[in-house]
CSV table of C-alpha atoms and ligand atoms in Angstrom, one decimal:
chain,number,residue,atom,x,y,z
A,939,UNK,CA,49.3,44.5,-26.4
A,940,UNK,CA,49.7,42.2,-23.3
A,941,UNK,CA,52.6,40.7,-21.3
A,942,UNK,CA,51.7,37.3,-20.3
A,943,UNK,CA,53.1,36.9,-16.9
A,944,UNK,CA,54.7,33.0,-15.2
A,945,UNK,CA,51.5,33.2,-13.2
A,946,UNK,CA,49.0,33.2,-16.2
A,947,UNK,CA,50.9,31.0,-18.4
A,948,UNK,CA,50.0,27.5,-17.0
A,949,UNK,CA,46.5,28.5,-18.0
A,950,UNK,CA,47.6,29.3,-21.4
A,951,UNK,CA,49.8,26.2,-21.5
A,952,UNK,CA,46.2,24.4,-20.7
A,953,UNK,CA,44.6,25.7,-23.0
A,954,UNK,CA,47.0,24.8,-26.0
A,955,UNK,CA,47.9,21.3,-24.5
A,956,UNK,CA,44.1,20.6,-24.9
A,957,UNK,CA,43.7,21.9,-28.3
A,958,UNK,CA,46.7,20.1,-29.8
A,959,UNK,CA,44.8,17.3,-28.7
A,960,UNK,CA,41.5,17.8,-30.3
A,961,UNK,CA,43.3,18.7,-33.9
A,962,UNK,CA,45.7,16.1,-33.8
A,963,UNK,CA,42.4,13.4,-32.6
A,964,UNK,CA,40.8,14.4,-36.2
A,965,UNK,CA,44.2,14.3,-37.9
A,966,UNK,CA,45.0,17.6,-38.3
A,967,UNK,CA,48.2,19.0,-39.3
A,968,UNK,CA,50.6,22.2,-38.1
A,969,UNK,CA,51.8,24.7,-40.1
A,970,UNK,CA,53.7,27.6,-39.0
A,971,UNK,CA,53.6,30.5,-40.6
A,972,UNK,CA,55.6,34.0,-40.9
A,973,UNK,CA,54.0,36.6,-38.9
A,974,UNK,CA,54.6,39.4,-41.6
A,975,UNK,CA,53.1,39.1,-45.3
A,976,UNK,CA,53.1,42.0,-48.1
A,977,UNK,CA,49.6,44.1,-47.1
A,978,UNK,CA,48.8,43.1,-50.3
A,979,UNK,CA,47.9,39.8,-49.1
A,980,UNK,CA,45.3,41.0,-47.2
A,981,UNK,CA,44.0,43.3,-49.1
A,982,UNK,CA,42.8,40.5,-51.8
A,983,UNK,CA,41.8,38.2,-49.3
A,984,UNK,CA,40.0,39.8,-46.3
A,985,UNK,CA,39.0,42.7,-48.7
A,986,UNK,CA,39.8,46.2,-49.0
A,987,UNK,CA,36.2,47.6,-47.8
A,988,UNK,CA,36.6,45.9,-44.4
A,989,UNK,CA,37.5,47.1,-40.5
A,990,UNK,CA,40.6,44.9,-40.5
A,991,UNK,CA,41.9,46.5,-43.8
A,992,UNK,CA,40.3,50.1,-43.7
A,993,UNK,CA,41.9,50.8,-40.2
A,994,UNK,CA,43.3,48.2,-38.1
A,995,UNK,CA,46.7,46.6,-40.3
A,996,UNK,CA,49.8,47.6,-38.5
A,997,UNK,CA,51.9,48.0,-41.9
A,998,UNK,CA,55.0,49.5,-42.8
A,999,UNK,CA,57.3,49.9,-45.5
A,1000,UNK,CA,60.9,48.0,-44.9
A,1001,UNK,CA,64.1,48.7,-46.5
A,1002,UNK,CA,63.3,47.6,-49.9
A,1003,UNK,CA,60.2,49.9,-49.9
A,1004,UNK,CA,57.9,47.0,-49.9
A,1005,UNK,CA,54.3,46.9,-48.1
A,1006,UNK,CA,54.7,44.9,-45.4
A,1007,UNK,CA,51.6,44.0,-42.8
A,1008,UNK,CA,51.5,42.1,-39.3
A,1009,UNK,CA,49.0,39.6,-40.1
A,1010,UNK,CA,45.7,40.2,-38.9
A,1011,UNK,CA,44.5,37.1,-39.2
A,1012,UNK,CA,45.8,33.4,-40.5
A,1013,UNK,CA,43.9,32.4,-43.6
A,1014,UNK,CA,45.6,34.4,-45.6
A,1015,UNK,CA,48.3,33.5,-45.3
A,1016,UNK,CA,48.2,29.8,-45.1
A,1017,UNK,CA,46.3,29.8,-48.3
A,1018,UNK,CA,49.3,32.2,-49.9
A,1019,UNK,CA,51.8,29.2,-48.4
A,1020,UNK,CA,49.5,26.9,-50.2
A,1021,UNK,CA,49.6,28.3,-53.5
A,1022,UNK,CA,53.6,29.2,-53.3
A,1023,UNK,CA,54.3,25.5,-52.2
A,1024,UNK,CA,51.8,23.8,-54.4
A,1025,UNK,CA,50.0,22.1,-52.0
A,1026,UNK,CA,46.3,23.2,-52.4
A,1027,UNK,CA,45.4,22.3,-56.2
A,1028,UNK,CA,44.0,18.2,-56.2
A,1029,UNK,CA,44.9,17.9,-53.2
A,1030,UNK,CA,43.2,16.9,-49.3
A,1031,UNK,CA,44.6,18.9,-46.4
A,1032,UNK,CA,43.9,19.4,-43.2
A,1033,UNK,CA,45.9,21.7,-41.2
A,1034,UNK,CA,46.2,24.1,-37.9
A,1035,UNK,CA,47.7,26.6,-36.9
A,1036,UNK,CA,48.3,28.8,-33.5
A,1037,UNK,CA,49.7,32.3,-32.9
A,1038,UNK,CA,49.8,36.0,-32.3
A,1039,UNK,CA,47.6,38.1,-34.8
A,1040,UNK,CA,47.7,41.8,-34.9
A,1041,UNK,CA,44.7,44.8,-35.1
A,1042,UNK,CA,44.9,48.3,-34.6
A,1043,UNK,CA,41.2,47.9,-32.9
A,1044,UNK,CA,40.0,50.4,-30.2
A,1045,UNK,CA,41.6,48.4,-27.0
A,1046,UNK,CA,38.4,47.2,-25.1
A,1047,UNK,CA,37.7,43.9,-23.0
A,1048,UNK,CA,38.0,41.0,-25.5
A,1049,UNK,CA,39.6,43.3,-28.2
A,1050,UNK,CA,43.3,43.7,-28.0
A,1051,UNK,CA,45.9,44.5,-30.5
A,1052,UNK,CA,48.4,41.9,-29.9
A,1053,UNK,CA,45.9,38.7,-29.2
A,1054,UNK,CA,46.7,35.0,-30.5
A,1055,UNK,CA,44.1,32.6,-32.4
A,1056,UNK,CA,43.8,28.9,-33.2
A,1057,UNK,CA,42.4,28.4,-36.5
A,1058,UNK,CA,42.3,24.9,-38.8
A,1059,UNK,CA,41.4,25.3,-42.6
A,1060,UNK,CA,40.7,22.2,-44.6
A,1061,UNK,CA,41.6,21.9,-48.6
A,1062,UNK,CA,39.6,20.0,-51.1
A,1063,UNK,CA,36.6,19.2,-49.6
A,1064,UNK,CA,33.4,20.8,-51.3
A,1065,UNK,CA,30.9,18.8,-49.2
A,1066,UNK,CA,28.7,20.2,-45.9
A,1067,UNK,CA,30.2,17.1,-44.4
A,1068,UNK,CA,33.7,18.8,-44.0
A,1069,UNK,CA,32.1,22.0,-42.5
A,1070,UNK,CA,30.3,19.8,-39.8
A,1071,UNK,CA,33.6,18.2,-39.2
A,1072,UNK,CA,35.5,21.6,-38.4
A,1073,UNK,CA,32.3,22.5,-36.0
A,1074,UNK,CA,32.4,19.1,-34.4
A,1075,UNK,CA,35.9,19.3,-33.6
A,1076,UNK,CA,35.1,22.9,-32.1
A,1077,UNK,CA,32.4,21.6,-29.8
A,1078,UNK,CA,34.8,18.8,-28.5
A,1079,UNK,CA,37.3,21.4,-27.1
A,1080,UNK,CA,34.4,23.2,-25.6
A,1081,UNK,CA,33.6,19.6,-24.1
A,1082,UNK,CA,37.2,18.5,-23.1
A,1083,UNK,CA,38.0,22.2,-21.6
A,1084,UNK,CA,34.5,21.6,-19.6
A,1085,UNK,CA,33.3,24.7,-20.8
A,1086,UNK,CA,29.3,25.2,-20.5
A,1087,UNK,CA,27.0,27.9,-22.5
A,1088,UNK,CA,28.1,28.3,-25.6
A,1089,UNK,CA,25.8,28.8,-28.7
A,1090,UNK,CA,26.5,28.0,-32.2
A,1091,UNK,CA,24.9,30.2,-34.8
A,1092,UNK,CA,25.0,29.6,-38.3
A,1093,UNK,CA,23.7,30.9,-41.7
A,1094,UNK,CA,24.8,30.3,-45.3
A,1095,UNK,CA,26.1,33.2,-47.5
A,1096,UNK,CA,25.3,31.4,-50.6
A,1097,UNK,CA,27.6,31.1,-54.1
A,1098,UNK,CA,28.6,34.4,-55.2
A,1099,UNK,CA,25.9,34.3,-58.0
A,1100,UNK,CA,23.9,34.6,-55.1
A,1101,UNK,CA,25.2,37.4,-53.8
A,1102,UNK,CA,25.2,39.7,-56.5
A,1103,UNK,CA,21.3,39.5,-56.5
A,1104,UNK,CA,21.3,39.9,-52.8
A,1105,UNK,CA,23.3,42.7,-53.1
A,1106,UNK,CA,21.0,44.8,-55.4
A,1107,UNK,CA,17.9,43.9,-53.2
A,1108,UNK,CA,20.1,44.6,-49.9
A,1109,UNK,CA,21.3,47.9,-51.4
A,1110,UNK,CA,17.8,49.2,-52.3
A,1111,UNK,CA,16.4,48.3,-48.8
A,1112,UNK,CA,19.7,49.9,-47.5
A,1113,UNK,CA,19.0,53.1,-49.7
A,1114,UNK,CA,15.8,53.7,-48.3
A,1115,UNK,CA,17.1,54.1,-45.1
A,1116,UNK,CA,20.0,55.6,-45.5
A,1117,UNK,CA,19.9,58.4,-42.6
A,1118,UNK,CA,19.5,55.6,-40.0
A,1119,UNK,CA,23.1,54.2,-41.3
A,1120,UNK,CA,26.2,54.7,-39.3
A,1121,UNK,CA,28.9,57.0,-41.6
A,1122,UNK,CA,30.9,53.6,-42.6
A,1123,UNK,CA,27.4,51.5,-43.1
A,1124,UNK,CA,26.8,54.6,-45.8
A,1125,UNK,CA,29.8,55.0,-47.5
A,1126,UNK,CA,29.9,51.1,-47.9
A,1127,UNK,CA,26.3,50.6,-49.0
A,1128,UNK,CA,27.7,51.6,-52.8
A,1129,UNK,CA,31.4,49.8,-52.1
A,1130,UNK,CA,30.3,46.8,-50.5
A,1131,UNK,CA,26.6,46.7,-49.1
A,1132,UNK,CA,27.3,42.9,-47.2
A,1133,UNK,CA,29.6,45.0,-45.3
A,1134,UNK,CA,27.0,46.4,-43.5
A,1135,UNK,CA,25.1,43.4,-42.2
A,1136,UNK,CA,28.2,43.4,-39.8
A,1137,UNK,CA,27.7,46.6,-38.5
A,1138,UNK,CA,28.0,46.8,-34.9
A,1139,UNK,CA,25.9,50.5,-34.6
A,1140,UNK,CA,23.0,50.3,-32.6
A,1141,UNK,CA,21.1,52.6,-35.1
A,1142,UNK,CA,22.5,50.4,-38.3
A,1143,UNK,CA,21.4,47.1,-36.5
A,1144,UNK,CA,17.7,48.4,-36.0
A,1145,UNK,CA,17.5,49.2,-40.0
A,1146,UNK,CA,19.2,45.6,-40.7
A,1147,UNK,CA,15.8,44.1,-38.6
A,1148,UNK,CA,14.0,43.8,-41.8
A,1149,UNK,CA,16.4,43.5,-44.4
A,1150,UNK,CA,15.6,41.1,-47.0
A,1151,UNK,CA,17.6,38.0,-45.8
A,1152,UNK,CA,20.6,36.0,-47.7
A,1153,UNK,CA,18.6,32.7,-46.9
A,1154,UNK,CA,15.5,33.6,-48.7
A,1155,UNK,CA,17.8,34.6,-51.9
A,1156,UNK,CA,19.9,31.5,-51.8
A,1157,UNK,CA,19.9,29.4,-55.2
A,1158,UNK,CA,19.2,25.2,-55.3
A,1159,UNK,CA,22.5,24.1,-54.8
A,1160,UNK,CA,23.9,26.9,-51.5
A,1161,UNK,CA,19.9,25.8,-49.8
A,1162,UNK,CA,20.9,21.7,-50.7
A,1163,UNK,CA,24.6,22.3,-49.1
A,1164,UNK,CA,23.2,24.7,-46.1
A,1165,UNK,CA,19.9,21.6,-45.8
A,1166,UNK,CA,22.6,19.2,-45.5
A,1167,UNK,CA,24.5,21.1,-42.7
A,1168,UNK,CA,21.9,21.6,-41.0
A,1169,UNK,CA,20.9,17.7,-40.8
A,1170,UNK,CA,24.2,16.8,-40.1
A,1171,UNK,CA,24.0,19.0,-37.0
A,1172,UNK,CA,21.0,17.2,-36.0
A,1173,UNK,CA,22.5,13.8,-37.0
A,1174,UNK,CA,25.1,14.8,-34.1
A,1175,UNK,CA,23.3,16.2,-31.3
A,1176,UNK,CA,24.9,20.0,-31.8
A,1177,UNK,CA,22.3,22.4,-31.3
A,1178,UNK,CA,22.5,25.4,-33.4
A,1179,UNK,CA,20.6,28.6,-34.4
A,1180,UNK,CA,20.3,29.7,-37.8
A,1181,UNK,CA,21.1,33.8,-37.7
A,1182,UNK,CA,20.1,35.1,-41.4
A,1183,UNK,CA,22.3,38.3,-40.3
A,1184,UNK,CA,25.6,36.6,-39.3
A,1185,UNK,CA,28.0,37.7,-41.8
A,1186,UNK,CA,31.3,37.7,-41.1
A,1187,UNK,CA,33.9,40.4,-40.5
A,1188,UNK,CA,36.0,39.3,-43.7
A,1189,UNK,CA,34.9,38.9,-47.2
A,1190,UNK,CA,36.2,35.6,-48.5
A,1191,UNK,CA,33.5,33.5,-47.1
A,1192,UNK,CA,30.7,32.1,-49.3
A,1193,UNK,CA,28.3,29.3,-48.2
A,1194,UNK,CA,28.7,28.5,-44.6
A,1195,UNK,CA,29.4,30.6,-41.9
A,1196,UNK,CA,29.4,30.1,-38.2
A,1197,UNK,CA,29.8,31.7,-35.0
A,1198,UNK,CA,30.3,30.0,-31.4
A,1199,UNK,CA,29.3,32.5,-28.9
A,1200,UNK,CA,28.8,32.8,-24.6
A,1201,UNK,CA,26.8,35.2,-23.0
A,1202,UNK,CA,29.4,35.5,-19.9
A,1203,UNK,CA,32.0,37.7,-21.7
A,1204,UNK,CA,29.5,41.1,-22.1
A,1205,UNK,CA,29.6,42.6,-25.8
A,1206,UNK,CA,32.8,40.2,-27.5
A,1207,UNK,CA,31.2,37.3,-27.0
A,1208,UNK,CA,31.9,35.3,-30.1
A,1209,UNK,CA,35.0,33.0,-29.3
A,1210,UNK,CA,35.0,31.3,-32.2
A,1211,UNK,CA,34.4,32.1,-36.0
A,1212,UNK,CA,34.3,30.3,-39.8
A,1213,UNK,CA,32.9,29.2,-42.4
A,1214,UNK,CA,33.7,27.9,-46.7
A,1215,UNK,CA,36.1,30.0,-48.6
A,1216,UNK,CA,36.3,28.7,-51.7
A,1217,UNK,CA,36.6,31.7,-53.8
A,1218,UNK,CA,39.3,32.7,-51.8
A,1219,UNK,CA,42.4,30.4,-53.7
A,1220,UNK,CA,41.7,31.7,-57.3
A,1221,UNK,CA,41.1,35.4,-56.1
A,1222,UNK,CA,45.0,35.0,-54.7
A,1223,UNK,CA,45.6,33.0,-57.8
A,1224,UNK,CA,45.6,29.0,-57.2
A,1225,UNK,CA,43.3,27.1,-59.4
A,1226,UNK,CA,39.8,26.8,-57.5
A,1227,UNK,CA,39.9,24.5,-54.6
A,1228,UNK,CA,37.3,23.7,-51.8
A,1229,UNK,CA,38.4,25.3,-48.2
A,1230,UNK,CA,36.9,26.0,-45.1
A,1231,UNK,CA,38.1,26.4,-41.5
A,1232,UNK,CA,37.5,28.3,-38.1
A,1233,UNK,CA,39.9,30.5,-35.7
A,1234,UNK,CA,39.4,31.0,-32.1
A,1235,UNK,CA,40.4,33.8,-29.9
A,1236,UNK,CA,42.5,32.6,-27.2
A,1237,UNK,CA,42.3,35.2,-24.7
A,1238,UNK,CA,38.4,35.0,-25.1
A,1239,UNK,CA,38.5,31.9,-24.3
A,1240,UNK,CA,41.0,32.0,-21.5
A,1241,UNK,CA,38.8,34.7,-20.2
A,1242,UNK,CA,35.8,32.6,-20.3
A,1243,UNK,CA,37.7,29.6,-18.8
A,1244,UNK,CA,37.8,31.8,-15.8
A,1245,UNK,CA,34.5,33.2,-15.7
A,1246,UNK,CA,33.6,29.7,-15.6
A,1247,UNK,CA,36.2,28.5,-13.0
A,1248,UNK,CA,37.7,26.2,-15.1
A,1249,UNK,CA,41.4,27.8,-15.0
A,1250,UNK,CA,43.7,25.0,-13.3
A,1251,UNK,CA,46.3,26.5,-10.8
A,1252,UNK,CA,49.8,27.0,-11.5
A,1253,UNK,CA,52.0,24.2,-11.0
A,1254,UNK,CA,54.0,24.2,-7.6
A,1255,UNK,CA,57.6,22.4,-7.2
A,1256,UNK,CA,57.9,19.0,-6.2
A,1257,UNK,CA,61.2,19.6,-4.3
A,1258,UNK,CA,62.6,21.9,-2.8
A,1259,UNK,CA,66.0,21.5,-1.9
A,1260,UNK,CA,67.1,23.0,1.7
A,1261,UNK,CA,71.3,23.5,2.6
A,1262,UNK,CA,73.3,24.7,5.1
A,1263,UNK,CA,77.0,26.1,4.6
A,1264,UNK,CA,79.3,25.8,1.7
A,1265,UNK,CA,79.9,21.8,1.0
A,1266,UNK,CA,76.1,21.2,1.7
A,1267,UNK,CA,75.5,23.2,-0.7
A,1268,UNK,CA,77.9,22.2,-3.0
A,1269,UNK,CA,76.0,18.4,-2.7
A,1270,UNK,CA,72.9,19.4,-2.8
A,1271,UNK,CA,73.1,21.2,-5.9
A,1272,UNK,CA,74.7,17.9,-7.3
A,1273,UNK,CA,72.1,15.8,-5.8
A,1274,UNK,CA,69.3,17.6,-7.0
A,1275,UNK,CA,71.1,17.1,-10.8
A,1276,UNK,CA,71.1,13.5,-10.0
A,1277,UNK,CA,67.2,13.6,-8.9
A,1278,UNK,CA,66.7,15.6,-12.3
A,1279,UNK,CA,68.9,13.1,-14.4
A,1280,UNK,CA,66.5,9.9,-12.8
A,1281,UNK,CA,63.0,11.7,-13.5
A,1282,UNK,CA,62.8,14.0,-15.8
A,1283,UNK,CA,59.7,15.5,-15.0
A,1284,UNK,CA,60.1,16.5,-11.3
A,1285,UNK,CA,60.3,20.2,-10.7
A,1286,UNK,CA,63.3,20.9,-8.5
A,1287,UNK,CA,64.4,23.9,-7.0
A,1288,UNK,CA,67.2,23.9,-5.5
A,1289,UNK,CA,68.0,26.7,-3.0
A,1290,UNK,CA,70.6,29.8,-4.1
A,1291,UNK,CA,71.9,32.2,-2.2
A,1292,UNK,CA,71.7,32.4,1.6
A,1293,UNK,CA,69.4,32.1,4.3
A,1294,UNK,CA,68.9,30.0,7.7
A,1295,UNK,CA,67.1,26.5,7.2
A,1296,UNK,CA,63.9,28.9,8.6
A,1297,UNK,CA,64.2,31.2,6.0
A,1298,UNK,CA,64.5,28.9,3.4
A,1299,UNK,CA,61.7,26.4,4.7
A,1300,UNK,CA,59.0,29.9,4.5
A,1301,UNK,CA,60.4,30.2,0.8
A,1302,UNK,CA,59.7,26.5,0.0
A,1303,UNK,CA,56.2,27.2,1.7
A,1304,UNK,CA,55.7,29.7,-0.3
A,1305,UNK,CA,56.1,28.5,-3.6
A,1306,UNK,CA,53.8,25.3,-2.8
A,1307,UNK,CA,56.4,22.6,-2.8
A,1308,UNK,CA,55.7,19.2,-2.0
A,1309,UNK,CA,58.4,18.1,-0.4
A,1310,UNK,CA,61.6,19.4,1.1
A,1311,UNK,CA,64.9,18.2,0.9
A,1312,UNK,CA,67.4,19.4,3.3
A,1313,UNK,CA,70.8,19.0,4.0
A,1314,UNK,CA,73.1,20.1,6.6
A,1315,UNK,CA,76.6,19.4,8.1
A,1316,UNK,CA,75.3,16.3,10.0
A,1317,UNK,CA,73.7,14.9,6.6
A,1318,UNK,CA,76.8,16.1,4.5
A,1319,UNK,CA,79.3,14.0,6.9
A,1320,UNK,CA,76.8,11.6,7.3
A,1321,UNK,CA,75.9,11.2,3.5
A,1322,UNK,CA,72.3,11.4,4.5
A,1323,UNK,CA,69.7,14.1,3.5
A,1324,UNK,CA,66.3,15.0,5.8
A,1325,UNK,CA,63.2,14.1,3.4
A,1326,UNK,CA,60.3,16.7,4.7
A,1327,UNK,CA,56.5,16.3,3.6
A,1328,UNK,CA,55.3,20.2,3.1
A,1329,UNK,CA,51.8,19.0,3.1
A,1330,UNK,CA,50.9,17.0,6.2
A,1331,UNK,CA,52.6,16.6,9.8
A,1332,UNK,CA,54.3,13.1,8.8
A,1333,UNK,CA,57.3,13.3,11.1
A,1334,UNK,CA,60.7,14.4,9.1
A,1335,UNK,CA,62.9,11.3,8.1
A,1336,UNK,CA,66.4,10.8,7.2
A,1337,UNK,CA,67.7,8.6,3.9
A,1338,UNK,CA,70.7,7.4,2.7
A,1339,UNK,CA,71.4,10.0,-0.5
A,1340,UNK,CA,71.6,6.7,-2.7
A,1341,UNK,CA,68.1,6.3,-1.6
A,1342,UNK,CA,67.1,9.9,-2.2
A,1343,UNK,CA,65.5,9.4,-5.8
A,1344,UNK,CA,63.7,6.6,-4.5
A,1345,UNK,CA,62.4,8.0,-1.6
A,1346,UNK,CA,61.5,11.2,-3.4
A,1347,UNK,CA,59.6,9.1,-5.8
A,1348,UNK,CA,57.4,7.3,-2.9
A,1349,UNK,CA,56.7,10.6,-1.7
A,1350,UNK,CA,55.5,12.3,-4.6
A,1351,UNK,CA,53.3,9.2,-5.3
A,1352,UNK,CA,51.8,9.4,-2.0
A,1353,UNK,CA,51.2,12.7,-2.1
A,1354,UNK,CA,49.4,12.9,-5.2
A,1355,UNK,CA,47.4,10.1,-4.3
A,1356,UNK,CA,46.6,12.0,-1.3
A,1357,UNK,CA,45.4,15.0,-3.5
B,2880,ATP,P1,34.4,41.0,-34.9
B,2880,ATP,O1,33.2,41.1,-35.9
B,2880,ATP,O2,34.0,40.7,-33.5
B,2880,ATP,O3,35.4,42.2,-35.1
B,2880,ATP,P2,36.0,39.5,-36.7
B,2880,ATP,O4,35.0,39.2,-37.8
B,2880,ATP,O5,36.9,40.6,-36.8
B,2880,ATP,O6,35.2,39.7,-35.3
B,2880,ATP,P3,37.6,37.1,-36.9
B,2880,ATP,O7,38.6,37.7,-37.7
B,2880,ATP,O8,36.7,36.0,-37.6
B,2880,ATP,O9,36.6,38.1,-36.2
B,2880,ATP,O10,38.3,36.5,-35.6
B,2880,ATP,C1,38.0,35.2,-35.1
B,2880,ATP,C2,38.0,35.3,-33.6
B,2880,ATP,O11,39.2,35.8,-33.1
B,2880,ATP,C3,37.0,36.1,-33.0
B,2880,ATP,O12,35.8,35.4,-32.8
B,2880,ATP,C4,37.6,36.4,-31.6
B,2880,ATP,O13,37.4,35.4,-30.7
B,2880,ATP,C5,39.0,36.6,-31.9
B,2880,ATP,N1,39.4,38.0,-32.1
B,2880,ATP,C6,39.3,38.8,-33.2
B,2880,ATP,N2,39.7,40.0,-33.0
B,2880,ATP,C7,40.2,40.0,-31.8
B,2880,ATP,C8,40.9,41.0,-30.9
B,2880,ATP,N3,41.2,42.2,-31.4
B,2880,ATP,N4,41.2,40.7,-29.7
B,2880,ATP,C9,41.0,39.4,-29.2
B,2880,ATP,N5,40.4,38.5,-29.9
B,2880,ATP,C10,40.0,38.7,-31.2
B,2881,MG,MG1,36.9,42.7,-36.1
């Protein structure tokens, strides 16, 4: 789990800023929702034969005795919200969420146990014309972030009728080569054989090369929804790769399933993952409902935004404000509540504590301000404060402090322009 320090939160603040901004451009709605949920929960949803809920749920009992989890993930429990508050059944949704999420995974680079997603889920639409949606609104935050090099793969998992036959054929293949299975690829080939098309074992993966593929097994209607996708993909210039293997690491999906993925982060390269889960609301016990949806990993992407140099810089003060001896400081930090008052979205610092006008000038330096406001005994008698520019030689100047906010105003402008 990771502090995130004043120095990387800009780029975090960035990166949310801009994704609010995609969601909200296709209508999308916020819910926020309790980080804690009975285990329960997940079991049903994300499955009990999978990584998340086999080994990685931080849960605990609380003083009532009851099962309590961390959320792993967001689905569930948006989809538990929905059914609780009635707001799935005949209905048309589309909402987003954004927060912490919590695994017990081996800490690696792009696996941590505290990381945060971004995930939208849309309720009620059956069609392949909602699932291009969600992966169009992906690909224009990859776009407005200026991100590069990211490939989308898709595949379709079929109905569930589907699956049952490609689960015997899967499981005979599977049986046949049982010694080349990883431990958990063996024990889950009898408890839940799709399982192991995620495997991420070398030896597993080799095996999986000629499995018999969920693509060739799907019936009419999964291959007329998955044709569709497909042509709506092309209809909108998103190029994609259709992966027979991509399953997905949780066991509500059927139909389509996606993955965005860069090369530039090493082995946890998928930054984005979703698909249709419209089993999922009657297995928790809604009445059937069309969903599908996505969630992103922030800190991949973060990461990525800085392989790719894309991270902007932290924002620097606009003012800083200088004084020398008791009443100028008493005035300054007045006038700099004034300057705050008139524009609200100045940053001001106003100097504390002591410190000769050098001193203070190195410390205004430092943090990047723009400009520097200082005011001594002259100015204080005078009612005058000296307006410095931090970022070229203009020659200091003194204003009226009625003028200050004015002034300040000019300068900012100019220097931005200048930028
Ligand atoms: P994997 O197969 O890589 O374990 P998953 O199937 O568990 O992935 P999802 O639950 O679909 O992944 O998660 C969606 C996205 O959330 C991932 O693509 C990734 O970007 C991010 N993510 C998942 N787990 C972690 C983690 N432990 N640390 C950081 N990001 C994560
Ligand atoms: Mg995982």
């Amino acid at each position: 789990m990771h502090d995130i320090l004043p120095e990387h939160a800009t780029a975090w603040r960035h990166l949310e800023e801009v994704a609010r901004r995609v969601v909200t451009a296709y209508g999308y709605r916020q819910i926020r929702l309790p980080i804690v949920e009975k285990s329960e929960l997940f079991a049903r949803s994300i499955g009990e034969v999978t990584d998340i809920v086999e080994k990685e749920m931080y849960t605990f009992a609380d003083r009532n005795g009851d099962l309590l989890s961390l959320r792993p993930e967001g689905t569930a429990g948006c989809v538990r919200a929905g059914i609780e508050h009635g707001f799935l059944h005949n209905q048309l949704h589309r909402l987003w969420y954004v927060g912490p999420m919590f695994r017990h995974e081996r800490p690696q680079k792009g696996r941590y146990r505290q990381f945060h997603q971004l995930g939208v889920e849309a309720y009620g639409m059956a069609g392949p014309d909602i699932d291009v949606e969600v992966i169009l609104l992906s690909a224009r935050l990859w776009r407005e972030l200026g991100l590069r090099d990211i490939r989308l793969e898709i595949n379709s998992l079929g109905s569930p009728e589907t699956r049952i036959h490609y689960r015997e054929a899967l499981t005979a293949y599977l049986r046949q080569h049982k010694d080349a299975l990883d431990e958990d690829s063996r024990r889950r080939l009898e408890s839940n054989p799709l399982r192991v098309l995620d495997s991420k074992d070398a030896g597993t993966r080799a095996v999986l090369g000629d499995a018999p593929k969920l693509l060739d097994a799907l019936d009419e209607a999964s291959r007329q929804h998955f044709d569709l996708l497909c042509g709506l993909l092309d209809d909108n210039g998103v190029a994609y790769e259709i992966n027979p293997r991509l399953v997905r690491g949780l066991d509500y999906y059927s139909h389509t399933v996606f993955e965005w993925i860069t090369d530039d982060l090493g082995a946890q390269g998928t930054i984005c993952a979703g698909g249709r889960y419209d089993g999922l609301i009657p297995q928790l016990g809604g009445r059937p409902t069309p969903a599908c949806g996505f969630a992103m990993g922030l800190e991949r992407l973060l990461a990525l935004l800085e392989a790719q140099q894309l991270l902007p810089a932290e924002e620097a003060p606009d003012v800083y404000c200088l004084s020398l001896g008791d009443g100028a400081r008493a005035t300054a930090t007045k006038l700099m509540e004034a300057v705050r008052e008139a524009v609200p979205t100045l940053r001001v610092l106003t100097h504390c504590g002591d410190g000769n006008l050098k001193a203070q000038l190195k410390r205004a330096d430092k943090l990047g301000a723009r400009v520097a406001v200082i005011l001594g005994e002259d100015e204080l008698r005078d009612g005058t404060v000296a307006l410095k520019s931090l970022r070229d030689d203009e020659p200091q100047r003194l204003v009226a402090q009625t003028e200050l906010v004015t002034n300040l105003l000019a300068l900012c402008a100019k220097e931005s322009l200048d930028s």
